[in-house]
Short mmCIF file of C-alpha atoms in Angstrom, two decimals:
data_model
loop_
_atom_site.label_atom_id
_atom_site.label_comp_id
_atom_site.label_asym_id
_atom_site.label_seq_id
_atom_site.Cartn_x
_atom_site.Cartn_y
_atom_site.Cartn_z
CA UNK A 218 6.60 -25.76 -13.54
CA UNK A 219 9.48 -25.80 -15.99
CA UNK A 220 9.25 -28.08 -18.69
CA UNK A 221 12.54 -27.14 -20.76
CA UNK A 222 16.07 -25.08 -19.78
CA UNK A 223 17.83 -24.46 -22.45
CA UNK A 224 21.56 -23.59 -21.67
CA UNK A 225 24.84 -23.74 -23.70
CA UNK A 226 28.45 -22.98 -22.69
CA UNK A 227 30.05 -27.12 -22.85
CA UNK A 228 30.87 -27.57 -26.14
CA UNK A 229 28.17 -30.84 -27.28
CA UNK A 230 25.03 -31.49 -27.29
CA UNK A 231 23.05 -33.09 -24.30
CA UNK A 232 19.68 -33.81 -23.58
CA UNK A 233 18.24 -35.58 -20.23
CA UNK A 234 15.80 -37.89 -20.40
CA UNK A 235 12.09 -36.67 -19.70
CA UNK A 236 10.90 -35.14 -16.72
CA UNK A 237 14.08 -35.24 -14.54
CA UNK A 238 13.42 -34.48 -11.51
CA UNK A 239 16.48 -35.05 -8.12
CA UNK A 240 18.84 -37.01 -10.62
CA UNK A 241 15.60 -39.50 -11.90
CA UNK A 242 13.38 -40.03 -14.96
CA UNK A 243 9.80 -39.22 -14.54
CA UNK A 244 6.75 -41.07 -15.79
CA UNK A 245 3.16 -40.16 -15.90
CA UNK A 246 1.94 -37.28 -13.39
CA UNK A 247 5.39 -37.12 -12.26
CA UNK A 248 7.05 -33.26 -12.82
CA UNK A 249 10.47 -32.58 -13.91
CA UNK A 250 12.42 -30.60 -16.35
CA UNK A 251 13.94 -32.03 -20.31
CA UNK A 252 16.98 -29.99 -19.68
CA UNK A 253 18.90 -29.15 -23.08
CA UNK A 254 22.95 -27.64 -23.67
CA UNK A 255 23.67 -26.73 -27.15
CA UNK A 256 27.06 -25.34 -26.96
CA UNK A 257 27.93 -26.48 -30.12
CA UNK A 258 27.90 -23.42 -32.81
CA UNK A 259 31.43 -22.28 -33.63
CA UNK A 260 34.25 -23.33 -30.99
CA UNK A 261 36.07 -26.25 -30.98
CA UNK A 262 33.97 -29.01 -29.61
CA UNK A 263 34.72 -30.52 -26.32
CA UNK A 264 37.30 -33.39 -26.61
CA UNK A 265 36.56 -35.55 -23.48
CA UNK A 266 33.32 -37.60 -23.17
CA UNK A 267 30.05 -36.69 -20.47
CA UNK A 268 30.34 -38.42 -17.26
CA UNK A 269 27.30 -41.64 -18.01
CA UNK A 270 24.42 -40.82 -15.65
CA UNK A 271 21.18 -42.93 -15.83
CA UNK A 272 19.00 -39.94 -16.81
CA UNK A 273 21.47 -38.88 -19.99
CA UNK A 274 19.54 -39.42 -23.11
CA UNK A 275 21.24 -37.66 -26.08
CA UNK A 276 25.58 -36.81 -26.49
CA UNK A 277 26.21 -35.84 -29.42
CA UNK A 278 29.67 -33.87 -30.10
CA UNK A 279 28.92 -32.50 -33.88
CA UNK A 280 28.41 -28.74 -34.75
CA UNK A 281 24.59 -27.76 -35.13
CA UNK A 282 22.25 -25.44 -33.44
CA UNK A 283 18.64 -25.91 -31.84
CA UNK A 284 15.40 -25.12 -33.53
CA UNK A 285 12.23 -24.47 -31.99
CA UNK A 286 8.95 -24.26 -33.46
CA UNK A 287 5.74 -23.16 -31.49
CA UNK A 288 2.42 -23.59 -31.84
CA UNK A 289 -0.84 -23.74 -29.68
CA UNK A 290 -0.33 -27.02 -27.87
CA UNK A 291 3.17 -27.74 -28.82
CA UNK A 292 6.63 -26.95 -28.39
CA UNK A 293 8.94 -28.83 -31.08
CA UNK A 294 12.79 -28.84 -29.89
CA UNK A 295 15.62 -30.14 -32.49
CA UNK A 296 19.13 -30.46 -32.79
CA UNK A 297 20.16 -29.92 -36.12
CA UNK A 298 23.51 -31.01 -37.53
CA UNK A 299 25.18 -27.84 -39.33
CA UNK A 300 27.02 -30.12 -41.96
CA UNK A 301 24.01 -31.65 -43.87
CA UNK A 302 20.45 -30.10 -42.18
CA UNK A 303 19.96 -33.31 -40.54
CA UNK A 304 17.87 -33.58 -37.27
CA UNK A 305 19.75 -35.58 -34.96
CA UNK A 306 17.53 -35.01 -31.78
CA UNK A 307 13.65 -34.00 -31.41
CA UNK A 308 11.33 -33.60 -28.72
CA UNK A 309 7.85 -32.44 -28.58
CA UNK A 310 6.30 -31.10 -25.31
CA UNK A 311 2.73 -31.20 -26.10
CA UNK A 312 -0.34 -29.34 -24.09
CA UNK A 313 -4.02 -29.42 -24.89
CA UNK A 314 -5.87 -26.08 -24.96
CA UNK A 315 -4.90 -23.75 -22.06
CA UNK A 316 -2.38 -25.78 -20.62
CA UNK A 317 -4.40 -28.95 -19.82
CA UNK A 318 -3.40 -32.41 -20.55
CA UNK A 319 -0.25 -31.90 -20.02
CA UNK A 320 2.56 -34.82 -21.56
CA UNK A 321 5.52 -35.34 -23.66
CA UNK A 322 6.80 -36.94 -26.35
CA UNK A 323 10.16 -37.91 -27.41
CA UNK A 324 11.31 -38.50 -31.18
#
């Protein structure tokens, strides 16, 4: 019942593709977790590249920071470029009221 893990510690940005769940990309009434490393907010960035995997969405090696802005029935993720305030990256996991209606969608 997880919907997004947030963790840092390799230096780039990464995102999964939606509802990963045993190494593959959900659909529809399928669970999973968007899982989401920023380590990208001061130390060199890594220099190698991400092992390609089917369920990688998003690698992005550029110094920025995540945002996240709540509301009711949404949680709004983006990756934000430090250099200019651009938004590289955004995903919204929406909800209806109380947790019903449950889906996602990617931006």
């Amino acid at each position: 019942n997880v919907d997004l893990f947030v963790a840092g510690h390799y230096h780039s940005y990464f995102r999964t593709c939606d509802k990963l769940y045993k190494g593959v990309c959900g659909g529809d009434g399928v669970g999973g977790t968007l899982h989401v490393t920023v380590g990208t907010a001061g130390y060199e960035l890594t220099k190698g590249t991400l092992v390609p995997e089917d369920w990688t969405e998003v690698f992005l090696k550029v110094y920025g920071y995540g945002r996240v802005t709540v509301n009711r029935t949404n949680l709004i993720w983006e990756f934000v470029r430090d250099e200019d305030g651009m938004v590289l990256d955004r995903v919204v996991l929406e909800k209806g009221e109380f947790g019903s209606d449950y889906h996602r969608a990617l931006h």
